[in-house]
C-alpha cells in the first residue's frame, strides 16, 4: 500500500476522483441509477472506502453539490440591471439545456426531492447562488436603478423561479423569450416596490 | 365470482379503489415507496389485475393525476385581482402545508422528476390548473384592472412559481407573506405590461 508523504494530498485526490465519477454517473444514469459501487469502480477506488467516507448515494450527491456551490459563477455585468438580470436567468436556462451540464443539474434537483440529505445540500447550494447573483441587484441599487429597500435575493428568486417551475413542476419547455420575460417580470415587481 | 349487471360500474369501482389506495400509499411512503403490490393489497384487488391495467407505479401515478386534474378547484372570487391572485397562490401554499394533501402533492412532483410518464401526466394536470386559475386574470381584464393583452396563464405561472421554487428547488420554507409577495410581484409585472 502506498504511503504518501502528504496524506492530505492523497485524500484530496481520492475525493476529487469520487466527485468526478459521481458527476459522470449522474450525467449518464441520473440519481436513480447512482450507486456507490458504480462510482467506486469509475473512480478506481475500493467501494469500502467510498462507503466509509460517503455512506451512500445521498452522501455522494451532497459532496458533489458542496463542490459545485464553491465554484465561481459568471455574474453578468452588462452595465444595466435589465441586461444583468436577463443574463442571470439565461445562465440558468442554458445550463439545463446544456447536453453535459443539464443532466447533472437535473439529477441534483431530482435527488433533493427524494433525499432529505441531498435537499439540505441543495438548499446550501442555492443560498450561495442567490447571494452571488444578488450582486446584479446590489449594483442596480448602487446605480440608482432600483430603490434601496429592495430585497436583492428575493428579486433573484422571483426571476429564476419560472424557469425552474416550467422545467421541474409543470414540465413545459423554456424558450429564451420565456427566460427574458421572467427576468423582466421580477424587475418590474422590484421597480414597483413589491420585492 | 360476482357478475355485475353493470360491468362498467364494477370496473369504475376497481379503478376508484386503486386510485384511493395509490393516494394513501403516496401519503405514507412517497413515490419511492409506491409499489403495485402494496396498492393492490390496500385496494383489495389482485395484483395481476393492477399490473395488467396500470402496468407500474408510474402508471398508477398517472391515473391518480388524471383524477386530480379533473377535480374542481375553488377559484377565489374576492371582487378584485389582488385578492384573487393572492388567493390562488395561498391555495397552492396551504395545499402543500396540509398534513394529508401535502405529502401526496409532493409525491406527484417527485414522481415526475423521475418518470417521463408521470411528467407527462403532471404536465397535463398543470395545463388544466393554469387554465382554471387564469379565470381570475380574465375577470380582471374584463373589469379593466389589467390590460387586455395580458397572458392570463403566464400571470398564473409567474405568481405560483416562487412557491414551488422554494419548496422543491431551493428547499426553503414558504410563509404566507412569501406567497402574497409572489402574487403581488406577478400582478405588478402584469400591470407593467411585461406578462
CSV table of C-alpha atoms in Angstrom, one decimal:
chain,number,residue,atom,x,y,z
A,1,UNK,CA,0.0,0.0,0.0
A,2,UNK,CA,1.3,3.4,-1.0
A,3,UNK,CA,2.2,5.7,1.9
A,4,UNK,CA,2.1,9.3,0.7
A,5,UNK,CA,4.3,12.0,2.3
A,6,UNK,CA,1.2,14.3,2.1
A,7,UNK,CA,-1.8,12.2,3.3
A,8,UNK,CA,-4.0,15.3,2.8
A,9,UNK,CA,-2.9,15.4,-0.9
A,10,UNK,CA,-3.8,11.8,-1.4
A,11,UNK,CA,-7.1,12.1,0.4
A,12,UNK,CA,-8.0,15.2,-1.7
A,13,UNK,CA,-7.2,13.3,-4.9
A,14,UNK,CA,-9.4,10.4,-3.9
A,15,UNK,CA,-12.2,12.9,-3.0
A,16,UNK,CA,-11.8,14.6,-6.4
A,17,UNK,CA,-11.8,11.3,-8.3
A,18,UNK,CA,-15.0,10.2,-6.5
A,19,UNK,CA,-16.7,13.6,-7.1
A,20,UNK,CA,-15.8,13.5,-10.8
A,21,UNK,CA,-17.1,9.9,-11.0
A,22,UNK,CA,-20.3,10.9,-9.2
A,23,UNK,CA,-20.9,13.7,-11.8
A,24,UNK,CA,-20.2,11.3,-14.7
A,25,UNK,CA,-22.6,8.7,-13.3
A,26,UNK,CA,-25.3,11.3,-12.7
A,27,UNK,CA,-24.9,12.5,-16.3
A,28,UNK,CA,-25.3,9.0,-17.6
A,29,UNK,CA,-27.9,7.4,-15.3
A,30,UNK,CA,-29.5,10.1,-13.2
A,31,UNK,CA,-30.0,9.9,-9.4
A,32,UNK,CA,-32.0,6.7,-9.6
A,33,UNK,CA,-29.1,5.0,-11.3
A,34,UNK,CA,-26.4,6.3,-8.9
A,35,UNK,CA,-24.8,3.6,-6.8
A,36,UNK,CA,-21.7,3.6,-4.6
A,37,UNK,CA,-20.4,0.5,-6.5
A,38,UNK,CA,-20.5,2.2,-9.9
A,39,UNK,CA,-18.9,5.4,-8.6
A,40,UNK,CA,-16.2,3.4,-6.8
A,41,UNK,CA,-15.4,1.4,-10.0
A,42,UNK,CA,-15.4,4.5,-12.1
A,43,UNK,CA,-13.1,6.4,-9.7
A,44,UNK,CA,-10.8,3.5,-9.3
A,45,UNK,CA,-11.3,3.5,-5.5
A,46,UNK,CA,-12.3,0.5,-3.4
A,47,UNK,CA,-16.0,0.5,-2.7
A,48,UNK,CA,-15.5,0.1,1.1
A,49,UNK,CA,-13.5,3.3,1.1
A,50,UNK,CA,-16.5,5.1,-0.6
A,51,UNK,CA,-19.0,3.5,1.8
A,52,UNK,CA,-16.9,4.5,4.8
A,53,UNK,CA,-16.4,8.1,3.7
A,54,UNK,CA,-19.6,9.0,1.8
A,55,UNK,CA,-22.0,6.4,3.2
A,56,UNK,CA,-24.5,6.3,0.3
A,57,UNK,CA,-25.6,7.8,-3.0
A,58,UNK,CA,-27.1,10.7,-1.0
A,59,UNK,CA,-23.7,11.3,0.6
A,60,UNK,CA,-22.1,11.3,-2.8
A,61,UNK,CA,-24.6,13.8,-4.1
A,62,UNK,CA,-24.2,16.1,-1.1
A,63,UNK,CA,-20.4,16.2,-1.5
A,64,UNK,CA,-20.7,16.9,-5.2
A,65,UNK,CA,-23.1,19.8,-4.5
A,66,UNK,CA,-20.7,21.2,-2.0
A,67,UNK,CA,-18.0,21.3,-4.7
A,68,UNK,CA,-20.5,22.9,-7.2
A,69,UNK,CA,-21.5,25.5,-4.7
A,70,UNK,CA,-17.9,26.6,-4.2
A,71,UNK,CA,-17.3,27.1,-7.9
A,72,UNK,CA,-17.4,30.7,-9.2
A,73,UNK,CA,-20.4,31.7,-11.3
A,74,UNK,CA,-20.0,34.2,-14.2
A,75,UNK,CA,-22.2,37.0,-12.9
A,76,UNK,CA,-23.2,39.1,-15.9
A,77,UNK,CA,-22.1,42.8,-16.0
A,78,UNK,CA,-23.8,44.5,-18.9
A,79,UNK,CA,-23.9,47.9,-17.3
A,80,UNK,CA,-27.7,47.9,-16.7
A,81,UNK,CA,-30.0,45.9,-14.4
A,82,UNK,CA,-32.2,44.7,-17.2
A,83,UNK,CA,-29.4,43.0,-19.1
A,84,UNK,CA,-27.8,41.7,-16.0
A,85,UNK,CA,-31.0,40.1,-14.6
A,86,UNK,CA,-31.8,38.6,-18.0
A,87,UNK,CA,-28.2,37.3,-18.1
A,88,UNK,CA,-28.7,35.5,-14.8
A,89,UNK,CA,-31.9,33.8,-15.9
A,90,UNK,CA,-30.4,32.9,-19.3
A,91,UNK,CA,-27.5,31.3,-17.5
A,92,UNK,CA,-29.9,29.1,-15.6
A,93,UNK,CA,-31.9,28.2,-18.7
A,94,UNK,CA,-28.8,27.5,-20.8
A,95,UNK,CA,-27.3,25.4,-18.0
A,96,UNK,CA,-30.2,23.0,-18.0
A,97,UNK,CA,-30.2,23.0,-21.8
A,98,UNK,CA,-26.5,22.0,-22.0
A,99,UNK,CA,-26.1,18.4,-23.1
A,100,UNK,CA,-23.4,17.7,-20.5
A,101,UNK,CA,-24.3,20.0,-17.6
A,102,UNK,CA,-28.0,19.7,-17.9
A,103,UNK,CA,-28.5,16.1,-16.9
A,104,UNK,CA,-26.2,16.5,-13.9
A,105,UNK,CA,-28.1,19.7,-12.7
A,106,UNK,CA,-31.4,17.9,-13.2
A,107,UNK,CA,-30.2,14.9,-11.2
A,108,UNK,CA,-29.3,17.2,-8.3
A,109,UNK,CA,-32.9,18.6,-8.3
A,110,UNK,CA,-34.3,15.1,-8.6
A,111,UNK,CA,-32.1,13.8,-5.8
A,112,UNK,CA,-33.2,16.6,-3.5
A,113,UNK,CA,-36.9,15.8,-3.8
A,114,UNK,CA,-36.2,12.2,-2.7
A,115,UNK,CA,-33.5,12.6,-0.1
A,116,UNK,CA,-33.5,15.0,2.9
A,117,UNK,CA,-29.7,14.9,2.9
A,118,UNK,CA,-29.5,16.0,-0.7
A,119,UNK,CA,-32.2,18.6,0.0
A,120,UNK,CA,-30.1,20.2,2.7
A,121,UNK,CA,-27.1,20.2,0.4
A,122,UNK,CA,-29.1,21.8,-2.4
A,123,UNK,CA,-30.5,24.4,0.0
A,124,UNK,CA,-27.0,25.4,0.9
A,125,UNK,CA,-26.0,25.5,-2.8
A,126,UNK,CA,-28.9,27.8,-3.7
A,127,UNK,CA,-28.3,30.0,-0.7
A,128,UNK,CA,-24.8,30.6,-2.1
A,129,UNK,CA,-26.1,31.1,-5.6
A,130,UNK,CA,-28.7,33.6,-4.5
A,131,UNK,CA,-26.1,35.6,-2.6
A,132,UNK,CA,-23.7,35.6,-5.6
A,133,UNK,CA,-26.4,36.5,-8.2
A,134,UNK,CA,-27.8,39.2,-5.9
A,135,UNK,CA,-24.8,41.2,-6.8
A,136,UNK,CA,-26.5,42.4,-10.0
A,137,UNK,CA,-29.4,43.8,-7.9
A,138,UNK,CA,-27.0,45.4,-5.4
A,139,UNK,CA,-25.2,47.1,-8.3
A,140,UNK,CA,-28.5,48.3,-9.6
A,141,UNK,CA,-29.4,49.8,-6.2
A,142,UNK,CA,-25.9,51.5,-6.1
A,143,UNK,CA,-26.5,52.9,-9.6
A,144,UNK,CA,-29.9,54.2,-8.6
A,145,UNK,CA,-31.8,51.9,-11.0
A,146,UNK,CA,-33.7,50.3,-8.1
A,147,UNK,CA,-34.9,51.6,-4.8
A,148,UNK,CA,-32.7,51.0,-1.8
A,149,UNK,CA,-35.2,48.8,0.2
A,150,UNK,CA,-35.3,46.1,-2.5
A,151,UNK,CA,-34.6,42.5,-1.2
A,152,UNK,CA,-31.9,41.6,-3.6
A,153,UNK,CA,-32.1,37.8,-3.0
A,154,UNK,CA,-35.9,37.8,-3.5
A,155,UNK,CA,-35.5,39.5,-6.8
A,156,UNK,CA,-33.2,36.7,-7.9
A,157,UNK,CA,-35.6,34.0,-6.6
A,158,UNK,CA,-38.6,35.6,-8.4
A,159,UNK,CA,-36.5,36.0,-11.6
A,160,UNK,CA,-35.3,32.4,-11.8
A,161,UNK,CA,-38.4,30.7,-10.3
A,162,UNK,CA,-40.5,30.5,-13.6
A,163,UNK,CA,-37.6,28.7,-15.4
A,164,UNK,CA,-37.4,26.0,-12.6
A,165,UNK,CA,-41.2,25.8,-12.4
A,166,UNK,CA,-41.5,25.1,-16.1
A,167,UNK,CA,-38.7,22.5,-16.1
A,168,UNK,CA,-39.4,20.6,-12.9
A,169,UNK,CA,-43.0,21.2,-11.9
A,170,UNK,CA,-45.2,21.9,-15.0
A,171,UNK,CA,-42.8,20.1,-17.3
A,172,UNK,CA,-43.0,22.7,-20.1
A,173,UNK,CA,-40.3,23.8,-22.4
A,174,UNK,CA,-38.4,27.1,-21.6
A,175,UNK,CA,-37.6,29.4,-24.5
A,176,UNK,CA,-35.1,32.2,-24.4
A,177,UNK,CA,-38.1,34.5,-24.6
A,178,UNK,CA,-39.7,32.8,-21.5
A,179,UNK,CA,-36.4,33.4,-19.6
A,180,UNK,CA,-36.2,37.1,-20.6
A,181,UNK,CA,-39.8,37.6,-19.6
A,182,UNK,CA,-39.2,36.0,-16.2
A,183,UNK,CA,-36.3,38.4,-15.6
A,184,UNK,CA,-38.4,41.4,-16.8
A,185,UNK,CA,-41.3,40.4,-14.5
A,186,UNK,CA,-39.0,40.3,-11.4
A,187,UNK,CA,-37.5,43.7,-12.4
A,188,UNK,CA,-41.0,45.3,-12.9
A,189,UNK,CA,-42.0,44.0,-9.4
A,190,UNK,CA,-38.8,45.4,-7.9
A,191,UNK,CA,-39.4,48.7,-9.5
A,192,UNK,CA,-43.0,48.7,-8.3
A,193,UNK,CA,-41.7,48.3,-4.7
A,194,UNK,CA,-43.2,44.8,-4.3
A,195,UNK,CA,-39.9,42.9,-3.7
B,1,UNK,CA,-67.1,-14.7,-8.8
B,2,UNK,CA,-69.5,-11.8,-8.7
B,3,UNK,CA,-71.0,-10.9,-12.1
B,4,UNK,CA,-72.2,-7.3,-12.1
B,5,UNK,CA,-75.2,-6.3,-14.2
B,6,UNK,CA,-73.2,-3.1,-14.9
B,7,UNK,CA,-69.7,-4.2,-15.8
B,8,UNK,CA,-68.7,-0.5,-16.3
B,9,UNK,CA,-69.8,0.2,-12.7
B,10,UNK,CA,-67.6,-2.6,-11.4
B,11,UNK,CA,-64.7,-1.5,-13.5
B,12,UNK,CA,-65.1,2.1,-12.3
B,13,UNK,CA,-65.3,0.9,-8.7
B,14,UNK,CA,-62.0,-1.1,-9.1
B,15,UNK,CA,-60.4,2.0,-10.7
B,16,UNK,CA,-61.5,4.2,-7.8
B,17,UNK,CA,-60.3,1.7,-5.2
B,18,UNK,CA,-56.9,1.5,-6.9
B,19,UNK,CA,-56.7,5.3,-7.1
B,20,UNK,CA,-57.6,5.8,-3.5
B,21,UNK,CA,-55.1,3.2,-2.5
B,22,UNK,CA,-52.4,4.9,-4.6
B,23,UNK,CA,-53.1,8.2,-2.9
B,24,UNK,CA,-52.9,6.6,0.6
B,25,UNK,CA,-49.7,4.8,-0.2
B,26,UNK,CA,-48.1,8.0,-1.6
B,27,UNK,CA,-49.1,9.9,1.5
B,28,UNK,CA,-47.5,7.2,3.7
B,29,UNK,CA,-44.4,6.2,1.7
B,30,UNK,CA,-43.9,8.7,-1.1
B,31,UNK,CA,-43.2,7.8,-4.7
B,32,UNK,CA,-40.1,5.8,-3.8
B,33,UNK,CA,-42.2,3.5,-1.6
B,34,UNK,CA,-45.0,3.1,-4.1
B,35,UNK,CA,-45.4,-0.5,-5.4
B,36,UNK,CA,-48.0,-2.3,-7.4
B,37,UNK,CA,-48.1,-5.0,-4.7
B,38,UNK,CA,-48.9,-2.6,-1.9
B,39,UNK,CA,-51.5,-0.7,-3.9
B,40,UNK,CA,-53.2,-4.0,-4.9
B,41,UNK,CA,-53.3,-5.3,-1.3
B,42,UNK,CA,-54.6,-2.0,0.0
B,43,UNK,CA,-57.3,-1.8,-2.7
B,44,UNK,CA,-58.3,-5.4,-2.2
B,45,UNK,CA,-57.6,-6.1,-5.9
B,46,UNK,CA,-55.5,-8.9,-7.3
B,47,UNK,CA,-52.0,-7.7,-8.2
B,48,UNK,CA,-52.2,-9.2,-11.7
B,49,UNK,CA,-55.2,-7.0,-12.3
B,50,UNK,CA,-53.3,-3.9,-11.3
B,51,UNK,CA,-50.3,-4.9,-13.4
B,52,UNK,CA,-52.4,-5.6,-16.4
B,53,UNK,CA,-54.3,-2.3,-16.2
B,54,UNK,CA,-51.8,0.2,-14.8
B,55,UNK,CA,-48.5,-1.6,-15.6
B,56,UNK,CA,-46.3,0.0,-12.9
B,57,UNK,CA,-46.0,2.6,-10.2
B,58,UNK,CA,-45.7,5.2,-12.9
B,59,UNK,CA,-49.0,4.1,-14.4
B,60,UNK,CA,-50.7,4.3,-11.0
B,61,UNK,CA,-49.3,7.9,-10.5
B,62,UNK,CA,-50.5,9.0,-14.0
B,63,UNK,CA,-54.0,7.7,-13.4
B,64,UNK,CA,-54.2,9.3,-10.0
B,65,UNK,CA,-53.1,12.6,-11.5
B,66,UNK,CA,-55.8,12.3,-14.2
B,67,UNK,CA,-58.3,12.1,-11.4
B,68,UNK,CA,-56.8,15.0,-9.5
B,69,UNK,CA,-56.8,17.2,-12.7
B,70,UNK,CA,-60.5,16.6,-13.2
B,71,UNK,CA,-61.4,17.8,-9.7
B,72,UNK,CA,-62.9,21.3,-9.4
B,73,UNK,CA,-60.6,23.8,-7.8
B,74,UNK,CA,-62.0,26.6,-5.6
B,75,UNK,CA,-61.1,29.6,-7.7
B,76,UNK,CA,-61.1,32.7,-5.4
B,77,UNK,CA,-63.6,35.5,-6.1
B,78,UNK,CA,-62.9,38.4,-3.8
B,79,UNK,CA,-64.0,41.1,-6.3
B,80,UNK,CA,-60.5,42.3,-7.0
B,81,UNK,CA,-57.5,40.9,-8.8
B,82,UNK,CA,-55.1,41.4,-5.9
B,83,UNK,CA,-57.2,39.4,-3.5
B,84,UNK,CA,-58.0,36.8,-6.2
B,85,UNK,CA,-54.3,36.3,-7.2
B,86,UNK,CA,-53.2,36.1,-3.6
B,87,UNK,CA,-55.9,33.6,-3.0
B,88,UNK,CA,-54.7,31.3,-5.9
B,89,UNK,CA,-51.1,31.4,-4.5
B,90,UNK,CA,-52.3,30.8,-0.9
B,91,UNK,CA,-54.2,27.7,-2.1
B,92,UNK,CA,-51.0,26.3,-3.5
B,93,UNK,CA,-49.1,27.1,-0.3
B,94,UNK,CA,-51.7,25.7,2.0
B,95,UNK,CA,-52.2,22.6,-0.1
B,96,UNK,CA,-48.5,21.6,0.4
B,97,UNK,CA,-48.7,22.6,4.1
B,98,UNK,CA,-51.7,20.3,4.6
B,99,UNK,CA,-50.7,17.2,6.6
B,100,UNK,CA,-52.9,14.9,4.4
B,101,UNK,CA,-52.8,16.6,1.0
B,102,UNK,CA,-49.2,17.9,1.2
B,103,UNK,CA,-47.3,14.6,1.1
B,104,UNK,CA,-49.4,13.3,-1.9
B,105,UNK,CA,-48.9,16.5,-3.9
B,106,UNK,CA,-45.2,16.4,-3.1
B,107,UNK,CA,-45.0,12.8,-4.2
B,108,UNK,CA,-46.6,13.8,-7.6
B,109,UNK,CA,-43.8,16.4,-8.1
B,110,UNK,CA,-41.1,13.9,-7.0
B,111,UNK,CA,-42.5,11.2,-9.3
B,112,UNK,CA,-42.5,13.5,-12.3
B,113,UNK,CA,-38.8,14.3,-12.0
B,114,UNK,CA,-38.0,10.6,-12.1
B,115,UNK,CA,-40.5,9.2,-14.6
B,116,UNK,CA,-41.3,10.6,-18.1
B,117,UNK,CA,-44.8,9.0,-17.9
B,118,UNK,CA,-45.5,10.8,-14.6
B,119,UNK,CA,-44.0,14.0,-16.1
B,120,UNK,CA,-46.5,13.9,-19.0
B,121,UNK,CA,-49.4,13.4,-16.6
B,122,UNK,CA,-48.2,16.2,-14.4
B,123,UNK,CA,-47.8,18.5,-17.4
B,124,UNK,CA,-51.5,17.8,-18.3
B,125,UNK,CA,-52.5,18.4,-14.7
B,126,UNK,CA,-50.8,21.8,-14.6
B,127,UNK,CA,-52.2,22.8,-18.1
B,128,UNK,CA,-55.7,22.3,-16.7
B,129,UNK,CA,-54.8,24.1,-13.4
B,130,UNK,CA,-53.3,27.1,-15.3
B,131,UNK,CA,-56.4,27.3,-17.4
B,132,UNK,CA,-58.8,27.1,-14.4
B,133,UNK,CA,-56.8,29.6,-12.4
B,134,UNK,CA,-56.4,32.0,-15.3
B,135,UNK,CA,-60.1,32.8,-14.8
B,136,UNK,CA,-59.1,35.3,-12.0
B,137,UNK,CA,-56.9,37.2,-14.6
B,138,UNK,CA,-59.6,37.0,-17.3
B,139,UNK,CA,-62.0,38.6,-14.8
B,140,UNK,CA,-59.5,41.3,-14.0
B,141,UNK,CA,-59.2,42.1,-17.7
B,142,UNK,CA,-63.0,42.2,-18.0
B,143,UNK,CA,-63.2,44.6,-15.0
B,144,UNK,CA,-60.5,46.8,-16.6
B,145,UNK,CA,-58.0,46.1,-13.8
B,146,UNK,CA,-55.4,44.7,-16.2
B,147,UNK,CA,-54.7,45.5,-19.9
B,148,UNK,CA,-56.4,43.3,-22.5
B,149,UNK,CA,-53.1,41.9,-23.9
B,150,UNK,CA,-52.0,40.2,-20.7
B,151,UNK,CA,-51.2,36.4,-21.0
B,152,UNK,CA,-53.5,35.1,-18.3
B,153,UNK,CA,-51.8,31.7,-17.9
B,154,UNK,CA,-48.4,33.3,-17.7
B,155,UNK,CA,-49.5,35.6,-14.9
B,156,UNK,CA,-50.6,32.4,-13.0
B,157,UNK,CA,-47.2,30.7,-13.7
B,158,UNK,CA,-45.2,33.7,-12.5
B,159,UNK,CA,-47.4,34.0,-9.4
B,160,UNK,CA,-47.1,30.4,-8.2
B,161,UNK,CA,-43.6,29.7,-9.4
B,162,UNK,CA,-41.8,31.2,-6.4
B,163,UNK,CA,-43.8,28.9,-4.0
B,164,UNK,CA,-42.8,25.8,-6.0
B,165,UNK,CA,-39.2,27.1,-6.3
B,166,UNK,CA,-38.8,27.4,-2.6
B,167,UNK,CA,-40.4,24.1,-1.8
B,168,UNK,CA,-38.9,21.8,-4.5
B,169,UNK,CA,-35.7,23.5,-5.8
B,170,UNK,CA,-34.1,25.8,-3.1
B,171,UNK,CA,-35.8,23.8,-0.3
B,172,UNK,CA,-36.7,26.9,1.7
B,173,UNK,CA,-39.8,27.4,3.9
B,174,UNK,CA,-42.7,29.3,2.4
B,175,UNK,CA,-44.6,31.8,4.7
B,176,UNK,CA,-48.0,33.3,3.9
B,177,UNK,CA,-46.1,36.6,3.4
B,178,UNK,CA,-43.9,34.9,0.8
B,179,UNK,CA,-46.9,33.7,-1.0
B,180,UNK,CA,-48.6,37.1,-1.0
B,181,UNK,CA,-45.4,38.7,-2.3
B,182,UNK,CA,-45.2,36.3,-5.2
B,183,UNK,CA,-48.8,37.1,-6.2
B,184,UNK,CA,-48.1,40.8,-5.9
B,185,UNK,CA,-45.0,40.5,-8.0
B,186,UNK,CA,-46.9,38.8,-10.8
B,187,UNK,CA,-49.6,41.4,-10.6
B,188,UNK,CA,-47.0,44.3,-10.7
B,189,UNK,CA,-45.4,42.7,-13.8
B,190,UNK,CA,-48.8,42.3,-15.5
B,191,UNK,CA,-49.7,45.9,-14.8
B,192,UNK,CA,-46.3,47.0,-16.2
B,193,UNK,CA,-47.2,45.2,-19.4
B,194,UNK,CA,-44.4,42.6,-19.1
B,195,UNK,CA,-46.7,39.5,-19.0
